[in-house]
Amino acid sequence: MRTPAQQAELALLLEVAGTPKPGNVDRHRDLEELRFEHFLAGAVGARTGLDLAADGEPVGTAFERAVKGMAAQGGDNTQFGALLLLTPLVRAARDDLTRATVSSVCENTTVADAAGFYRAFDHVDVFVDEPPADMEPLDVRRGSDAIPALEERELTLFDVMERSVPGDDVAREWLTDFERSFGAAERLADTDETEPLSKRTADVFLELLAERPDTLVANRRGEDVATSVSERAAQLLADDGLESDPDALEAFADDLVSRGINPGTTADVTAAGLFIALEREAISV
């Protein structure tokens, strides 16, 4: 039987193996400077931090260690957002992996946890929008240099996530009891077990993308582009669009990659859903 940390590592590996996931790295597609093997190495590197979460270490400590290990490969940032979801989920799995339990884990984070989150930015380059002028001292891109301002304001990690919504759907999961992550797990459990899990994962990714514009795309390319990507995903799912044109999804995936449009937040939620489904034995490998 796998430990929660092993399940989380497997979830990261299964997420990147799902194909096609339009705009994202999968086993058939690389991005210009980010390749499939970088994600494999990132998942393995994150394991030590995930083990710390499973052992009951503070969320911030475990997250920073997971990010440090993840970043020790040539692609730099592969799974930062996914680890920000998986770390409290793994910590919650020590007791009972429910929305109430993970909500309690998140709400009871401390200023020290927030400091660990900020230190994680010392290890990796993460895309973040410019903060308002009054929030510049708390700019996460400052990494550990921002910790004195964080401590002065006595902000917990949950407080930091609260200040990131709207605009960041990974942070939004922290505030909604991981609503979409648990929903993704339920969808994975309802998929056809006779099909490869890589395809089932990609199917759920596309459903999530169709339902809600990806916030990473919105922050990088604008709300209109993010909305158009979601609308295209919805069109493919509607009226048996994929059955009438089986090549349409592959073409959509290739188009987003060629345009540099990366729905990475949707991939993060998919990874969290995979972990929940694996840990609850709703899917098996």
mmCIF file of C-alpha atoms in Angstrom:
data_model
loop_
_atom_site.group_PDB
_atom_site.id
_atom_site.type_symbol
_atom_site.label_atom_id
_atom_site.label_comp_id
_atom_site.label_asym_id
_atom_site.label_seq_id
_atom_site.Cartn_x
_atom_site.Cartn_y
_atom_site.Cartn_z
ATOM 1 C CA MET A 1 0.000 0.000 0.000
ATOM 2 C CA ARG A 2 1.367 3.413 -0.951
ATOM 3 C CA THR A 3 1.913 6.173 1.583
ATOM 4 C CA PRO A 4 0.217 9.535 1.000
ATOM 5 C CA ALA A 5 3.558 10.976 -0.143
ATOM 6 C CA GLN A 6 3.961 8.147 -2.654
ATOM 7 C CA GLN A 7 0.408 8.745 -3.885
ATOM 8 C CA ALA A 8 1.178 12.446 -4.342
ATOM 9 C CA GLU A 9 4.344 11.664 -6.299
ATOM 10 C CA LEU A 10 2.357 9.251 -8.463
ATOM 11 C CA ALA A 11 -0.345 11.895 -9.007
ATOM 12 C CA LEU A 12 2.289 14.305 -10.360
ATOM 13 C CA LEU A 13 3.610 11.626 -12.701
ATOM 14 C CA LEU A 14 0.135 10.643 -13.898
ATOM 15 C CA GLU A 15 -0.821 14.265 -14.504
ATOM 16 C CA VAL A 16 2.035 14.918 -16.903
ATOM 17 C CA ALA A 17 1.489 11.545 -18.595
ATOM 18 C CA GLY A 18 -2.106 12.449 -19.489
ATOM 19 C CA THR A 19 -2.458 13.313 -23.159
ATOM 20 C CA PRO A 20 -3.502 15.431 -24.904
ATOM 21 C CA LYS A 21 -3.749 18.284 -22.393
ATOM 22 C CA PRO A 22 -3.998 21.356 -24.613
ATOM 23 C CA GLY A 23 -1.201 23.835 -24.015
ATOM 24 C CA ASN A 24 0.610 21.754 -21.415
ATOM 25 C CA VAL A 25 3.571 19.426 -21.457
ATOM 26 C CA ASP A 26 2.482 15.823 -21.891
ATOM 27 C CA ARG A 27 4.219 12.688 -23.064
ATOM 28 C CA HIS A 28 3.720 13.731 -26.704
ATOM 29 C CA ARG A 29 4.521 17.441 -26.354
ATOM 30 C CA ASP A 30 7.296 19.577 -24.918
ATOM 31 C CA LEU A 31 7.410 23.330 -24.552
ATOM 32 C CA GLU A 32 10.362 25.361 -25.758
ATOM 33 C CA GLU A 33 12.360 25.155 -22.523
ATOM 34 C CA LEU A 34 10.247 22.723 -20.516
ATOM 35 C CA ARG A 35 10.199 19.050 -21.353
ATOM 36 C CA PHE A 36 8.397 15.914 -20.261
ATOM 37 C CA GLU A 37 11.453 14.584 -18.430
ATOM 38 C CA HIS A 38 11.689 17.819 -16.404
ATOM 39 C CA PHE A 39 8.262 17.036 -14.952
ATOM 40 C CA LEU A 40 9.276 13.471 -14.163
ATOM 41 C CA ALA A 41 12.396 14.707 -12.372
ATOM 42 C CA GLY A 42 10.375 17.424 -10.617
ATOM 43 C CA ALA A 43 7.917 14.885 -9.233
ATOM 44 C CA VAL A 44 10.717 12.683 -7.913
ATOM 45 C CA GLY A 45 12.574 15.673 -6.475
ATOM 46 C CA ALA A 46 9.481 16.913 -4.621
ATOM 47 C CA ARG A 47 9.101 13.624 -2.778
ATOM 48 C CA THR A 48 11.216 14.574 0.265
ATOM 49 C CA GLY A 49 8.973 17.541 0.995
ATOM 50 C CA LEU A 50 5.860 15.450 0.508
ATOM 51 C CA ASP A 51 7.274 12.930 2.982
ATOM 52 C CA LEU A 52 7.664 15.748 5.506
ATOM 53 C CA ALA A 53 3.993 16.696 5.058
ATOM 54 C CA ALA A 54 2.974 13.063 5.530
ATOM 55 C CA ASP A 55 5.070 12.933 8.712
ATOM 56 C CA GLY A 56 3.228 15.912 10.160
ATOM 57 C CA GLU A 57 5.801 18.648 9.588
ATOM 58 C CA PRO A 58 4.422 22.194 9.131
ATOM 59 C CA VAL A 59 2.910 22.913 5.741
ATOM 60 C CA GLY A 60 5.313 25.767 4.977
ATOM 61 C CA THR A 61 8.390 23.687 5.803
ATOM 62 C CA ALA A 62 7.183 20.753 3.726
ATOM 63 C CA PHE A 63 6.191 22.953 0.799
ATOM 64 C CA GLU A 64 9.529 24.775 0.656
ATOM 65 C CA ARG A 65 11.410 21.468 0.734
ATOM 66 C CA ALA A 66 9.173 20.012 -1.995
ATOM 67 C CA VAL A 67 9.752 23.060 -4.217
ATOM 68 C CA LYS A 68 13.508 22.975 -3.603
ATOM 69 C CA GLY A 69 13.627 19.340 -4.686
ATOM 70 C CA MET A 70 11.314 19.956 -7.632
ATOM 71 C CA ALA A 71 13.512 22.776 -8.913
ATOM 72 C CA ALA A 72 16.653 20.623 -9.002
ATOM 73 C CA GLN A 73 16.244 19.847 -12.704
ATOM 74 C CA GLY A 74 16.866 21.725 -15.930
ATOM 75 C CA GLY A 75 13.332 22.996 -16.431
ATOM 76 C CA ASP A 76 13.117 25.117 -13.245
ATOM 77 C CA ASN A 77 9.399 25.480 -12.343
ATOM 78 C CA THR A 78 7.410 22.399 -13.252
ATOM 79 C CA GLN A 79 4.874 21.814 -10.455
ATOM 80 C CA PHE A 80 4.904 24.764 -8.017
ATOM 81 C CA GLY A 81 1.118 25.228 -8.077
ATOM 82 C CA ALA A 82 0.412 21.520 -7.868
ATOM 83 C CA LEU A 83 2.651 21.241 -4.794
ATOM 84 C CA LEU A 84 0.824 24.150 -3.156
ATOM 85 C CA LEU A 85 -2.305 21.999 -3.415
ATOM 86 C CA LEU A 86 -0.736 18.628 -2.680
ATOM 87 C CA THR A 87 1.172 19.637 0.449
ATOM 88 C CA PRO A 88 -1.900 20.423 2.605
ATOM 89 C CA LEU A 89 -3.761 17.484 1.051
ATOM 90 C CA VAL A 90 -0.983 15.086 2.051
ATOM 91 C CA ARG A 91 -0.901 16.657 5.511
ATOM 92 C CA ALA A 92 -4.684 16.185 5.803
ATOM 93 C CA ALA A 93 -4.414 12.543 4.726
ATOM 94 C CA ARG A 94 -2.655 11.797 8.027
ATOM 95 C CA ASP A 95 -6.082 12.086 9.628
ATOM 96 C CA ASP A 96 -8.943 11.917 7.150
ATOM 97 C CA LEU A 97 -8.842 13.166 3.570
ATOM 98 C CA THR A 98 -12.024 15.214 3.516
ATOM 99 C CA ARG A 99 -12.723 18.781 2.487
ATOM 100 C CA ALA A 100 -13.294 19.689 6.151
ATOM 101 C CA THR A 101 -9.949 18.256 7.217
ATOM 102 C CA VAL A 102 -7.905 19.949 4.502
ATOM 103 C CA SER A 103 -9.762 23.202 5.194
ATOM 104 C CA SER A 104 -8.693 22.931 8.842
ATOM 105 C CA VAL A 105 -5.084 22.293 7.812
ATOM 106 C CA CYS A 106 -5.088 25.428 5.642
ATOM 107 C CA GLU A 107 -6.891 27.687 8.092
ATOM 108 C CA ASN A 108 -4.519 26.697 10.906
ATOM 109 C CA THR A 109 -1.347 27.590 9.034
ATOM 110 C CA THR A 110 0.958 30.069 10.739
ATOM 111 C CA VAL A 111 3.204 33.032 9.988
ATOM 112 C CA ALA A 112 6.088 30.548 9.935
ATOM 113 C CA ASP A 113 4.260 28.587 7.239
ATOM 114 C CA ALA A 114 3.906 31.783 5.217
ATOM 115 C CA ALA A 115 7.643 32.383 5.621
ATOM 116 C CA GLY A 116 8.309 28.900 4.238
ATOM 117 C CA PHE A 117 6.089 29.706 1.269
ATOM 118 C CA TYR A 118 8.077 32.882 0.582
ATOM 119 C CA ARG A 119 11.394 31.046 0.915
ATOM 120 C CA ALA A 120 10.198 28.641 -1.776
ATOM 121 C CA PHE A 121 10.465 31.523 -4.266
ATOM 122 C CA ASP A 122 14.218 31.605 -3.623
ATOM 123 C CA HIS A 123 14.469 28.229 -5.342
ATOM 124 C CA VAL A 124 12.424 28.735 -8.490
ATOM 125 C CA ASP A 125 11.179 31.321 -10.986
ATOM 126 C CA VAL A 126 7.379 31.559 -10.761
ATOM 127 C CA PHE A 127 5.243 33.804 -12.955
ATOM 128 C CA VAL A 128 3.488 36.371 -10.745
ATOM 129 C CA ASP A 129 1.789 39.632 -11.701
ATOM 130 C CA GLU A 130 3.100 42.978 -10.458
ATOM 131 C CA PRO A 131 1.536 43.683 -7.039
ATOM 132 C CA PRO A 132 -0.172 46.979 -6.181
ATOM 133 C CA ALA A 133 2.251 49.624 -4.919
ATOM 134 C CA ASP A 134 1.081 49.282 -1.315
ATOM 135 C CA MET A 135 1.758 45.520 -1.442
ATOM 136 C CA GLU A 136 5.293 45.776 -2.877
ATOM 137 C CA PRO A 137 6.956 44.864 0.452
ATOM 138 C CA LEU A 138 5.003 41.570 0.310
ATOM 139 C CA ASP A 139 5.811 40.782 -3.331
ATOM 140 C CA VAL A 140 6.403 37.029 -3.359
ATOM 141 C CA ARG A 141 9.084 37.487 -6.005
ATOM 142 C CA ARG A 142 11.260 39.003 -3.276
ATOM 143 C CA GLY A 143 11.325 35.551 -1.674
ATOM 144 C CA SER A 144 12.898 35.456 1.770
ATOM 145 C CA ASP A 145 13.654 39.207 1.590
ATOM 146 C CA ALA A 146 9.927 39.844 2.097
ATOM 147 C CA ILE A 147 9.687 37.770 5.290
ATOM 148 C CA PRO A 148 10.283 40.727 7.690
ATOM 149 C CA ALA A 149 7.286 42.571 6.163
ATOM 150 C CA LEU A 150 5.268 39.374 6.358
ATOM 151 C CA GLU A 151 6.114 38.900 10.032
ATOM 152 C CA GLU A 152 5.458 42.554 10.822
ATOM 153 C CA ARG A 153 1.917 42.185 9.472
ATOM 154 C CA GLU A 154 1.514 38.755 11.146
ATOM 155 C CA LEU A 155 0.166 37.131 8.000
ATOM 156 C CA THR A 156 -0.360 33.382 8.006
ATOM 157 C CA LEU A 157 -0.097 31.292 4.862
ATOM 158 C CA PHE A 158 -3.889 31.174 4.716
ATOM 159 C CA ASP A 159 -3.912 34.992 4.873
ATOM 160 C CA VAL A 160 -1.478 35.111 1.949
ATOM 161 C CA MET A 161 -3.721 32.804 -0.096
ATOM 162 C CA GLU A 162 -6.737 34.949 0.773
ATOM 163 C CA ARG A 163 -4.952 38.003 -0.622
ATOM 164 C CA SER A 164 -4.281 36.141 -3.885
ATOM 165 C CA VAL A 165 -7.974 35.654 -4.747
ATOM 166 C CA PRO A 166 -9.378 36.454 -7.249
ATOM 167 C CA GLY A 167 -6.719 36.002 -9.870
ATOM 168 C CA ASP A 168 -5.155 32.768 -8.680
ATOM 169 C CA ASP A 169 -7.268 29.615 -8.745
ATOM 170 C CA VAL A 170 -4.678 27.603 -6.820
ATOM 171 C CA ALA A 171 -5.123 30.040 -3.936
ATOM 172 C CA ARG A 172 -8.880 29.876 -4.512
ATOM 173 C CA GLU A 173 -8.807 26.160 -3.711
ATOM 174 C CA TRP A 174 -7.464 27.001 -0.266
ATOM 175 C CA LEU A 175 -10.480 29.255 0.345
ATOM 176 C CA THR A 176 -13.156 26.910 -1.058
ATOM 177 C CA ASP A 177 -12.217 23.708 0.782
ATOM 178 C CA PHE A 178 -10.536 22.419 -2.413
ATOM 179 C CA GLU A 179 -13.857 22.411 -4.241
ATOM 180 C CA ARG A 180 -12.526 21.814 -7.751
ATOM 181 C CA SER A 181 -9.866 19.340 -6.627
ATOM 182 C CA PHE A 182 -12.414 17.092 -4.926
ATOM 183 C CA GLY A 183 -14.740 17.552 -7.896
ATOM 184 C CA ALA A 184 -11.962 16.423 -10.238
ATOM 185 C CA ALA A 185 -11.445 13.341 -8.057
ATOM 186 C CA GLU A 186 -15.129 12.474 -8.339
ATOM 187 C CA ARG A 187 -14.979 12.836 -12.121
ATOM 188 C CA LEU A 188 -11.938 10.580 -12.318
ATOM 189 C CA ALA A 189 -13.782 7.986 -10.237
ATOM 190 C CA ASP A 190 -16.687 8.114 -12.689
ATOM 191 C CA THR A 191 -14.566 7.604 -15.813
ATOM 192 C CA ASP A 192 -14.518 4.365 -17.798
ATOM 193 C CA GLU A 193 -12.037 2.052 -16.065
ATOM 194 C CA THR A 194 -11.458 0.135 -19.292
ATOM 195 C CA GLU A 195 -9.715 3.190 -20.774
ATOM 196 C CA PRO A 196 -6.102 4.095 -19.938
ATOM 197 C CA LEU A 197 -5.822 6.421 -16.966
ATOM 198 C CA SER A 198 -3.736 8.797 -19.097
ATOM 199 C CA LYS A 199 -6.744 9.364 -21.363
ATOM 200 C CA ARG A 200 -9.151 9.631 -18.443
ATOM 201 C CA THR A 201 -6.869 12.230 -16.866
ATOM 202 C CA ALA A 202 -6.781 14.237 -20.093
ATOM 203 C CA ASP A 203 -10.577 14.047 -20.370
ATOM 204 C CA VAL A 204 -11.043 15.476 -16.879
ATOM 205 C CA PHE A 205 -8.473 18.185 -17.595
ATOM 206 C CA LEU A 206 -10.470 19.241 -20.666
ATOM 207 C CA GLU A 207 -13.717 19.321 -18.664
ATOM 208 C CA LEU A 208 -12.118 21.517 -16.000
ATOM 209 C CA LEU A 209 -10.703 23.824 -18.665
ATOM 210 C CA ALA A 210 -14.099 24.132 -20.347
ATOM 211 C CA GLU A 211 -15.807 25.086 -17.098
ATOM 212 C CA ARG A 212 -13.539 27.877 -15.924
ATOM 213 C CA PRO A 213 -10.940 30.075 -17.661
ATOM 214 C CA ASP A 214 -7.438 29.218 -16.516
ATOM 215 C CA THR A 215 -6.011 31.937 -14.267
ATOM 216 C CA LEU A 216 -2.417 31.389 -15.406
ATOM 217 C CA VAL A 217 -3.513 32.011 -18.994
ATOM 218 C CA ALA A 218 -5.528 35.039 -17.884
ATOM 219 C CA ASN A 219 -2.582 36.525 -15.990
ATOM 220 C CA ARG A 220 -0.112 35.932 -18.805
ATOM 221 C CA ARG A 221 -2.241 36.554 -21.887
ATOM 222 C CA GLY A 222 -5.358 38.356 -20.692
ATOM 223 C CA GLU A 223 -8.919 37.469 -19.758
ATOM 224 C CA ASP A 224 -10.125 37.382 -23.373
ATOM 225 C CA VAL A 225 -7.592 34.736 -24.371
ATOM 226 C CA ALA A 226 -8.363 32.646 -21.289
ATOM 227 C CA THR A 227 -12.073 32.813 -22.020
ATOM 228 C CA SER A 228 -11.596 31.868 -25.677
ATOM 229 C CA VAL A 229 -9.533 28.829 -24.667
ATOM 230 C CA SER A 230 -12.263 27.659 -22.303
ATOM 231 C CA GLU A 231 -14.935 28.237 -24.943
ATOM 232 C CA ARG A 232 -12.979 26.153 -27.449
ATOM 233 C CA ALA A 233 -12.651 23.342 -24.919
ATOM 234 C CA ALA A 234 -16.400 23.496 -24.291
ATOM 235 C CA GLN A 235 -17.107 23.337 -28.028
ATOM 236 C CA LEU A 236 -15.040 20.184 -28.327
ATOM 237 C CA LEU A 237 -16.979 18.568 -25.491
ATOM 238 C CA ALA A 238 -20.394 19.659 -26.780
ATOM 239 C CA ASP A 239 -22.517 17.830 -29.335
ATOM 240 C CA ASP A 240 -20.076 14.914 -29.668
ATOM 241 C CA GLY A 241 -17.543 17.290 -31.167
ATOM 242 C CA LEU A 242 -14.659 14.946 -30.465
ATOM 243 C CA GLU A 243 -16.462 11.966 -31.967
ATOM 244 C CA SER A 244 -17.254 13.841 -35.174
ATOM 245 C CA ASP A 245 -13.664 15.088 -35.480
ATOM 246 C CA PRO A 246 -11.290 12.886 -33.470
ATOM 247 C CA ASP A 247 -8.296 14.944 -34.582
ATOM 248 C CA ALA A 248 -9.746 18.220 -33.299
ATOM 249 C CA LEU A 249 -8.419 17.825 -29.759
ATOM 250 C CA GLU A 250 -4.900 17.064 -30.966
ATOM 251 C CA ALA A 251 -5.076 20.116 -33.239
ATOM 252 C CA PHE A 252 -6.268 22.258 -30.321
ATOM 253 C CA ALA A 253 -3.383 21.001 -28.182
ATOM 254 C CA ASP A 254 -0.842 21.713 -30.905
ATOM 255 C CA ASP A 255 -2.298 25.175 -31.506
ATOM 256 C CA LEU A 256 -1.998 26.224 -27.860
ATOM 257 C CA VAL A 257 1.560 24.939 -27.630
ATOM 258 C CA SER A 258 2.540 26.800 -30.798
ATOM 259 C CA ARG A 259 1.026 30.010 -29.390
ATOM 260 C CA GLY A 260 2.626 29.579 -25.972
ATOM 261 C CA ILE A 261 -0.710 29.385 -24.150
ATOM 262 C CA ASN A 262 -0.295 27.204 -21.065
ATOM 263 C CA PRO A 263 -3.342 26.376 -18.869
ATOM 264 C CA GLY A 264 -1.068 25.377 -15.991
ATOM 265 C CA THR A 265 -3.524 26.086 -13.182
ATOM 266 C CA THR A 266 -5.961 23.569 -14.642
ATOM 267 C CA ALA A 267 -3.143 21.011 -14.662
ATOM 268 C CA ASP A 268 -2.454 21.772 -10.975
ATOM 269 C CA VAL A 269 -6.069 21.073 -10.045
ATOM 270 C CA THR A 270 -5.989 17.887 -12.118
ATOM 271 C CA ALA A 271 -2.943 16.670 -10.167
ATOM 272 C CA ALA A 272 -4.708 17.385 -6.879
ATOM 273 C CA GLY A 273 -7.765 15.481 -8.083
ATOM 274 C CA LEU A 274 -5.595 12.517 -9.029
ATOM 275 C CA PHE A 275 -4.087 12.440 -5.540
ATOM 276 C CA ILE A 276 -7.478 12.533 -3.839
ATOM 277 C CA ALA A 277 -8.839 9.776 -6.099
ATOM 278 C CA LEU A 278 -5.764 7.604 -5.541
ATOM 279 C CA GLU A 279 -5.710 8.107 -1.775
ATOM 280 C CA ARG A 280 -9.429 7.300 -1.521
ATOM 281 C CA GLU A 281 -8.912 4.235 -3.737
ATOM 282 C CA ALA A 282 -11.463 5.606 -6.207
ATOM 283 C CA ILE A 283 -9.000 4.871 -9.020
ATOM 284 C CA SER A 284 -6.176 2.380 -9.142
ATOM 285 C CA VAL A 285 -2.915 1.918 -10.991
#
